[in-house]
CSV table of C-alpha atoms and ligand atoms in Angstrom, one decimal:
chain,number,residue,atom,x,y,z
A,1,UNK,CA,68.5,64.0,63.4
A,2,UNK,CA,68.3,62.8,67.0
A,3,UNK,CA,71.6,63.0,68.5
A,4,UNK,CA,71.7,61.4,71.5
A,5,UNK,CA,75.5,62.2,72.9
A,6,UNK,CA,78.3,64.7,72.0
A,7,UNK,CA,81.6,64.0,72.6
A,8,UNK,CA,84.3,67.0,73.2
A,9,UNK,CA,87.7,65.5,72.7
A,10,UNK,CA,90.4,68.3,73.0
A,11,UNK,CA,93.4,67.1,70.4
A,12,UNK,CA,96.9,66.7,71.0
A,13,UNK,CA,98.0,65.8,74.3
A,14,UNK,CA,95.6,68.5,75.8
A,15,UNK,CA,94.8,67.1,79.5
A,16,UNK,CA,91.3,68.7,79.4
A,17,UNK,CA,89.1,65.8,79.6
A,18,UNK,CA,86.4,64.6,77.4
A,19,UNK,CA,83.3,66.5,78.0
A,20,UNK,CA,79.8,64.2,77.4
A,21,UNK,CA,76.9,66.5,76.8
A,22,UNK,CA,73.6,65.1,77.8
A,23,UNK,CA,71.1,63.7,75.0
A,24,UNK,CA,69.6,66.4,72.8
A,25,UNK,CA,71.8,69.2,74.4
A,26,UNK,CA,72.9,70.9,71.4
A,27,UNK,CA,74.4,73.9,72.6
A,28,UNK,CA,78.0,73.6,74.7
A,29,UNK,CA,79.6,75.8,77.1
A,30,UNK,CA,83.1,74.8,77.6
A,31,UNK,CA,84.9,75.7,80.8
A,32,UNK,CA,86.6,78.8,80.8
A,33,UNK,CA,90.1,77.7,79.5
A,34,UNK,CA,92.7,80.4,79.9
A,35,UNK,CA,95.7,79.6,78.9
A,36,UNK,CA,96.0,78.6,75.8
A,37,UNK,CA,93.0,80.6,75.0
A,38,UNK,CA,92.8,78.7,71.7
A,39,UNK,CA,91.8,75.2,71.7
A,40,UNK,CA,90.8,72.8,68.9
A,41,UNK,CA,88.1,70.2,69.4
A,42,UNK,CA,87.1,67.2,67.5
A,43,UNK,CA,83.1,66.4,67.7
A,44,UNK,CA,81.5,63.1,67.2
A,45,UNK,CA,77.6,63.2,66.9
A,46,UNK,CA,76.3,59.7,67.8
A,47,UNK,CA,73.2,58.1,67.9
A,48,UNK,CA,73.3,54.9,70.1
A,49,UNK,CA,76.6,53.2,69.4
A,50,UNK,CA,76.5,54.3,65.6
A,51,UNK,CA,78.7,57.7,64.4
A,52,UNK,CA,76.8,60.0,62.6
A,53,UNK,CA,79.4,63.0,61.7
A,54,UNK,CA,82.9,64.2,62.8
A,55,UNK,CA,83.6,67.8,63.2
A,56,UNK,CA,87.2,69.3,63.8
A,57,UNK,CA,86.1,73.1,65.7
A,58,UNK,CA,88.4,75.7,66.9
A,59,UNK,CA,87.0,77.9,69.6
A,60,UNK,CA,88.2,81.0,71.6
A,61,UNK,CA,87.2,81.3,75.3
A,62,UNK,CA,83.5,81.0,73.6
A,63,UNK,CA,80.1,79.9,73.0
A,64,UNK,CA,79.6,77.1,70.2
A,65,UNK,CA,76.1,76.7,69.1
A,66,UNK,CA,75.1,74.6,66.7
A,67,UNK,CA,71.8,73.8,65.0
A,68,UNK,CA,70.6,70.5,63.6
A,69,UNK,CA,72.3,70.4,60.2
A,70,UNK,CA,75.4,70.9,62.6
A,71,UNK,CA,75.7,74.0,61.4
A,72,UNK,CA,77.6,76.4,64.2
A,73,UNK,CA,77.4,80.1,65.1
A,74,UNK,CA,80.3,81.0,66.7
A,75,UNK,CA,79.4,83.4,69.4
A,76,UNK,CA,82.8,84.9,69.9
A,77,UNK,CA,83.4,87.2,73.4
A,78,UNK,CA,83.3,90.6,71.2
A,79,UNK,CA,86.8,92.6,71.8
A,80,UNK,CA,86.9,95.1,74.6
A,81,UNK,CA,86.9,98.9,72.9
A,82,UNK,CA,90.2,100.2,73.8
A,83,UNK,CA,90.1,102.6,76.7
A,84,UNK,CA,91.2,105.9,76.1
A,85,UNK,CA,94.0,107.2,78.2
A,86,UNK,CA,92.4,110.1,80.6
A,87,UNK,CA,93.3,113.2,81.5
A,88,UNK,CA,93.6,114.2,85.2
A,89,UNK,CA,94.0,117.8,87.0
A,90,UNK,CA,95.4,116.8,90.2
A,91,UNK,CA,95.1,120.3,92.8
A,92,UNK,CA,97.6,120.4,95.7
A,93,UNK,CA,98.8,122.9,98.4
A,94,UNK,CA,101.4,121.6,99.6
A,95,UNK,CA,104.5,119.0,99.2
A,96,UNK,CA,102.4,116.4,97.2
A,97,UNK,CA,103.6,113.4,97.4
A,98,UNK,CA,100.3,111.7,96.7
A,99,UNK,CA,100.4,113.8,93.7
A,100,UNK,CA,104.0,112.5,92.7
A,101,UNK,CA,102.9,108.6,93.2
A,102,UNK,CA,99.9,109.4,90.8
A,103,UNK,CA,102.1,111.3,88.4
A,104,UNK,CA,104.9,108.0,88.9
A,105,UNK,CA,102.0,105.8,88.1
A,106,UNK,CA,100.9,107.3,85.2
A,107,UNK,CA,104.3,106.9,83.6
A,108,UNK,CA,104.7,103.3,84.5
A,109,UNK,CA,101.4,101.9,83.1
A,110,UNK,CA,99.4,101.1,86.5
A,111,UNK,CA,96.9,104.4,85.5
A,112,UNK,CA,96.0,104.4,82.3
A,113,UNK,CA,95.9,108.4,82.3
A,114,UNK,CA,98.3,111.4,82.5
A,115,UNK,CA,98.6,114.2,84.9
A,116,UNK,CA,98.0,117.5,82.0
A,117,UNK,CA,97.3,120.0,84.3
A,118,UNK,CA,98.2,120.8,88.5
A,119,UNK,CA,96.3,123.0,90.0
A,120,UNK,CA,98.1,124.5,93.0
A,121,UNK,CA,96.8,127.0,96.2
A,122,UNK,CA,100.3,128.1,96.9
A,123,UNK,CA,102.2,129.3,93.2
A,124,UNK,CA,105.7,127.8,95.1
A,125,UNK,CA,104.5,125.0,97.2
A,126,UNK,CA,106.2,121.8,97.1
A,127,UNK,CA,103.9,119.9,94.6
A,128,UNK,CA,103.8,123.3,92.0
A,129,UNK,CA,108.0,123.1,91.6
A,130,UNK,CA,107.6,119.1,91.3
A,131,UNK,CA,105.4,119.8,88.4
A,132,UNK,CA,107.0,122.5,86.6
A,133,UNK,CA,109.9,120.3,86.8
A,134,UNK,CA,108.3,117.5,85.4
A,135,UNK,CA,107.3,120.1,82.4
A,136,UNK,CA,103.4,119.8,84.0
A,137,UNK,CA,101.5,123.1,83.4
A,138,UNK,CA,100.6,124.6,86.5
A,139,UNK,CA,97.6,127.0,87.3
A,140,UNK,CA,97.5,128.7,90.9
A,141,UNK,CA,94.2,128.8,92.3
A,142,UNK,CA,92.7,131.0,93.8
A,143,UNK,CA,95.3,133.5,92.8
A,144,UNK,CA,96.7,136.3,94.8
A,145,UNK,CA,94.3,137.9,97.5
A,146,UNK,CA,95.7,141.5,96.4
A,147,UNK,CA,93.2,141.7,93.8
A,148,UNK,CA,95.4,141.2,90.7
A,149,UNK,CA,95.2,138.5,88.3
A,150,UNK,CA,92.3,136.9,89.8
A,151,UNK,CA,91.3,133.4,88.1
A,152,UNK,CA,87.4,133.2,88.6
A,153,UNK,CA,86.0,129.7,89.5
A,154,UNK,CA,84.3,130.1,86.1
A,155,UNK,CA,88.4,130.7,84.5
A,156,UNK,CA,89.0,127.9,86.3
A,157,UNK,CA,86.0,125.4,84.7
A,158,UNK,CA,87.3,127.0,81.2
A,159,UNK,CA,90.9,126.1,81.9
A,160,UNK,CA,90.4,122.6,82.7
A,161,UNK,CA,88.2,122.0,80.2
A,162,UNK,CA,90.8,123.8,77.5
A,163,UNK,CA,93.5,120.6,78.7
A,164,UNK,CA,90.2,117.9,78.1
A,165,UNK,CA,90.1,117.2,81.5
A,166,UNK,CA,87.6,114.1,82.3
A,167,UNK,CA,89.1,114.2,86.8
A,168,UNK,CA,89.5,116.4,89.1
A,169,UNK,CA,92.1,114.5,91.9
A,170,UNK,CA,92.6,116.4,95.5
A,171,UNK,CA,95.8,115.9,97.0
A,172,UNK,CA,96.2,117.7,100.1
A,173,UNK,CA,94.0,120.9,98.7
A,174,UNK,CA,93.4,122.8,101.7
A,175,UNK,CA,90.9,125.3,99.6
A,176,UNK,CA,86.8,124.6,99.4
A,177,UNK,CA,86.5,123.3,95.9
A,178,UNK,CA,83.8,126.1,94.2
A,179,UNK,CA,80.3,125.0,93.6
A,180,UNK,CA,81.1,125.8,89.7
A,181,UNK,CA,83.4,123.3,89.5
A,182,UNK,CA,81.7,120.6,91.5
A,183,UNK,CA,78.8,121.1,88.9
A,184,UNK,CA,81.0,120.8,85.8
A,185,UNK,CA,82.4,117.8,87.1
A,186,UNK,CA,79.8,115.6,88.3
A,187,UNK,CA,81.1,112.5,90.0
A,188,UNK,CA,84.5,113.1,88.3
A,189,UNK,CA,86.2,114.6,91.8
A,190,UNK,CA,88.1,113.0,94.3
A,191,UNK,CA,89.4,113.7,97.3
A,192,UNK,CA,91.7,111.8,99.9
A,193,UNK,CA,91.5,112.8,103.4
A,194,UNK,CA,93.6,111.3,106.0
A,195,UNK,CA,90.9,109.9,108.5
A,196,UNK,CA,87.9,107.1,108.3
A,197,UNK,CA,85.1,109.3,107.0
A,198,UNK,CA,82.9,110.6,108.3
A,199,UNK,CA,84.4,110.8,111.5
A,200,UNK,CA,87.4,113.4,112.1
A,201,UNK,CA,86.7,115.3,108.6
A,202,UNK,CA,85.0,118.8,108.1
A,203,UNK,CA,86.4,122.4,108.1
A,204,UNK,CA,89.4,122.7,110.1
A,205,UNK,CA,89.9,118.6,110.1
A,206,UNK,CA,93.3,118.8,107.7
A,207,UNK,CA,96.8,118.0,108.6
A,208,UNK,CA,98.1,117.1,111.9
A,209,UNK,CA,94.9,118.0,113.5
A,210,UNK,CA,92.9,115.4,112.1
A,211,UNK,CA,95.7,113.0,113.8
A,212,UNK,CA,95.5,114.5,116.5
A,213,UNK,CA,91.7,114.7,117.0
A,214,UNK,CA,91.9,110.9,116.4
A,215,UNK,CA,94.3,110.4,119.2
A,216,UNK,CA,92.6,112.7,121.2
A,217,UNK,CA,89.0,110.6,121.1
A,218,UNK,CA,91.2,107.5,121.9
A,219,UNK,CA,89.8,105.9,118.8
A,220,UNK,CA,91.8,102.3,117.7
A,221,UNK,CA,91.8,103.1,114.3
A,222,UNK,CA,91.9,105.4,111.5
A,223,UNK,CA,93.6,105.3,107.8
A,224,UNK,CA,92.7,107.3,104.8
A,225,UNK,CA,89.5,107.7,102.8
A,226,UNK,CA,88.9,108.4,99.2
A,227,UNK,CA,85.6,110.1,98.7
A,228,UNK,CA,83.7,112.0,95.7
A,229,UNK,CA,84.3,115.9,96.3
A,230,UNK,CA,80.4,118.1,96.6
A,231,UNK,CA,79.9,121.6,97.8
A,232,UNK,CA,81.0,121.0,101.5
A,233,UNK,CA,84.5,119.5,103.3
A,234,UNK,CA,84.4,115.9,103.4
A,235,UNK,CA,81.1,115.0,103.1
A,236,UNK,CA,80.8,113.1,99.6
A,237,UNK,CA,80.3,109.4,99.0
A,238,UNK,CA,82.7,107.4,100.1
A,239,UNK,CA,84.3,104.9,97.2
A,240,UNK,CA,87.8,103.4,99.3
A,241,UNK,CA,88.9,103.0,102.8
A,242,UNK,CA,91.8,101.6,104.5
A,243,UNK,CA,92.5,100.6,107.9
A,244,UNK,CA,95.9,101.6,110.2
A,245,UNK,CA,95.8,100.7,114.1
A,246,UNK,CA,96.1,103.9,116.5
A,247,UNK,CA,99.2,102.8,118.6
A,248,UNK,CA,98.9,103.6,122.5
A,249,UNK,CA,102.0,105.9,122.5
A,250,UNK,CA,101.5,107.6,118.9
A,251,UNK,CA,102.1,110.6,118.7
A,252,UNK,CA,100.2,113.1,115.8
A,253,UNK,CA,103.5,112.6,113.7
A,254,UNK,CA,103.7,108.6,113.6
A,255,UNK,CA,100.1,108.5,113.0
A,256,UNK,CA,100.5,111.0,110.5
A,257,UNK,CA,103.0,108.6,108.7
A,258,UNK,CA,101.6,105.3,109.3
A,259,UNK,CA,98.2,106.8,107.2
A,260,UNK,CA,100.3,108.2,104.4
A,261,UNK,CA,103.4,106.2,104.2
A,262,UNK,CA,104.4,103.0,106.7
A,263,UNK,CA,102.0,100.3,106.9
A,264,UNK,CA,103.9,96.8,105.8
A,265,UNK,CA,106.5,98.7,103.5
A,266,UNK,CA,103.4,100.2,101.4
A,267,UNK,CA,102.8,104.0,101.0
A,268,UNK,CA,99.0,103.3,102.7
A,269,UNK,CA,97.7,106.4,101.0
A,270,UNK,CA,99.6,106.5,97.7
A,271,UNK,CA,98.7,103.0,97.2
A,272,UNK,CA,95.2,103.2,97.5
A,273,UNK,CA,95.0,106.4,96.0
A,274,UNK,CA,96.5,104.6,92.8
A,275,UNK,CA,94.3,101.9,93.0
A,276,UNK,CA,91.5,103.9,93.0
A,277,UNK,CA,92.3,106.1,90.3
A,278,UNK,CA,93.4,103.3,87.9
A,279,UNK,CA,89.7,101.7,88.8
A,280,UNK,CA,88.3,105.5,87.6
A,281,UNK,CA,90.4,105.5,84.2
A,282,UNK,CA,89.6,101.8,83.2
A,283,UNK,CA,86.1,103.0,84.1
A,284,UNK,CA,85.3,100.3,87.1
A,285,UNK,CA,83.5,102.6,89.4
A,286,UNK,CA,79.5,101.4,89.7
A,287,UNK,CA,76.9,103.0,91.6
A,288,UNK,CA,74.6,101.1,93.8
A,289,UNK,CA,70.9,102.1,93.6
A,290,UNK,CA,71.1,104.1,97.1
A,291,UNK,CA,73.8,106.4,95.2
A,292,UNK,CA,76.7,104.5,97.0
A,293,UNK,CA,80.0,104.5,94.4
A,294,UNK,CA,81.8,101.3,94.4
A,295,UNK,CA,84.6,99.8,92.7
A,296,UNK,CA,84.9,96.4,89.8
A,297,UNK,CA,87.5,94.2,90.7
A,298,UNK,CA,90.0,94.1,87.4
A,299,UNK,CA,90.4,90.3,87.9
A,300,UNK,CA,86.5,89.6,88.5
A,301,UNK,CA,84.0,91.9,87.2
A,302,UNK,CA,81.4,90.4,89.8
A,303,UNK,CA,83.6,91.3,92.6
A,304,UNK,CA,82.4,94.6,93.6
A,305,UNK,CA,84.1,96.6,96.6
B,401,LIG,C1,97.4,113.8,102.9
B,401,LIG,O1,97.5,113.3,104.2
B,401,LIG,C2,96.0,113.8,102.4
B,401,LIG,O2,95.2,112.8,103.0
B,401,LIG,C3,95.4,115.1,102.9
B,401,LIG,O3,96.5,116.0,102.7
B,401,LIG,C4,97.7,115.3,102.8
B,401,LIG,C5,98.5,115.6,101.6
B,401,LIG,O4,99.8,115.1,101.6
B,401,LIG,N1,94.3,115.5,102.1
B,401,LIG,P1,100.7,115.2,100.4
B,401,LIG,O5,100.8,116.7,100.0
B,401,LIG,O6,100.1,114.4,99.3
B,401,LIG,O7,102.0,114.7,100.8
């Protein structure tokens, strides 16, 4: 049968137009239509001026394809598999409030994950309380120098795994993260350090000295980094960055807060720390060929960052 022109014709009162298809162009691909994502279709096959069959089709955000004898396969987008919720160990040493966003954001749907274990430096620091609180078991490592009750880095790899772990997520852990763990948790550990990578980072760059080596260099700018965690300080890839200006009269403290909390009435840090952990649990993170970790936009899957 030679067909020489389709004819899309959305029904009802649809304002999609009609689509023509050019002659002998069997095989349609509609626009993407959104919203509704259903739409029904009437299809006349012509040849010249004379019908040769009507079909009525209902397709979904799909591919119709349809042979000569106008019969179609339906090539429907297959379903997403449903994600399964991950489980986190987030490590702190001190008050934690990155770790309390993460934990916040967990409960209110933006990471699709849960906080089941804290790992803490200090057994009372700030973050520790806020998870026993919170009913969050908490492991202190590395335990008490005296000797007693020491928790091995190998414990450690055992006890994460025993709570399912899939990441590891640094908050202000001022220890070196042992080589044990970095190799049971390949590309599964994050840290966020309060500078631009790779400048201002290393041993000794934590807290306020990191602001104030930025001040000090007379740098413009600065803003937090999240990087994958290896054997050394701050030297894994980097996967997120954000920008903050260095103000002429800053002192160690403002900087200090415009990184973590004040930038436009967003928590800078919590907010891309968030982002960039709900990217890890909806599994979004790509990696170039050159080994550089980057992130899929949820709204476009091209859109890589
Ligand atoms: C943050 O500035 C983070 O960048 C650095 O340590 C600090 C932790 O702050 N690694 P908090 O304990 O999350 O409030």
């Amino acid at each position: 049968m030679e067909t020489q022109a389709v004819a899309l014709r959305p029904s009802l009162h649809s304002s999609v137009p009609c689509i023509q298809i050019p002659e002998n162009h069997l095989v349609s691909v509609l626009p993407k239509i959104r919203t509704p994502t259903r739409l029904s279709l009437r299809i006349h096959y012509s040849s010249s001026h004379t019908l040769l069959s009507k079909r009525n089709i209902q397709c979904r955000n799909s591919v119709e394809i349809m042979d000569r004898q106008g019969v179609s396969d339906v090539e429907e987008e297959k379903p997403k598999p449903k994600l399964r919720r991950k489980n986190l160990a987030v490590f702190v040493s001190g008050g934690g409030s990155n770790f309390r966003s993460i934990y916040e954001a967990t409960l209110n749907g933006s990471v699709h994950g849960d906080v089941v274990v804290l790992v803490a430096s200090k057994h009372d620091c700030g973050g520790a309380e806020y998870a026993r609180d919170k009913g969050i078991p908490v492991v202190v490592f590395p335990r008490r120098k005296d000797g007693q009750d020491v928790l091995s880095a190998e414990d450690l790899v055992i006890t994460l795994r025993s709570y399912k772990v899939d990441f590891i997520l640094l908050a202000g852990y001022l220890k070196l993260i042992p080589v044990q763990l970095v190799q049971a948790y390949p590309k599964s550990i994050l840290n966020i350090h309060p500078s631009l990578l790779p400048a201002f980072g290393g041993k000794g760059y934590y807290g306020m000295k990191v602001h104030k080596a930025v001040i000090a260099s007379g740098a413009r700018y600065s803003g937090p980094t999240i990087h994958y965690v290896d054997e050394q300080y701050d030297t894994g890839r980097i996967l997120a960055q954000r920008v903050v200006p260095v103000l002429a009269n800053d002192t160690a403290e403002e900087l200090a807060a415009r990184v973590l909390h004040e930038v436009f009435h967003s928590y800078w840090e919590h907010k891309l720390y968030i982002e960039v952990v709900a990217a890890l649990c909806e599994e979004r993170i790509t990696w170039r060929e050159d080994g550089v970790p980057l992130i899929r936009s949820k709204e476009d899957p091209n859109d890589l960052f």
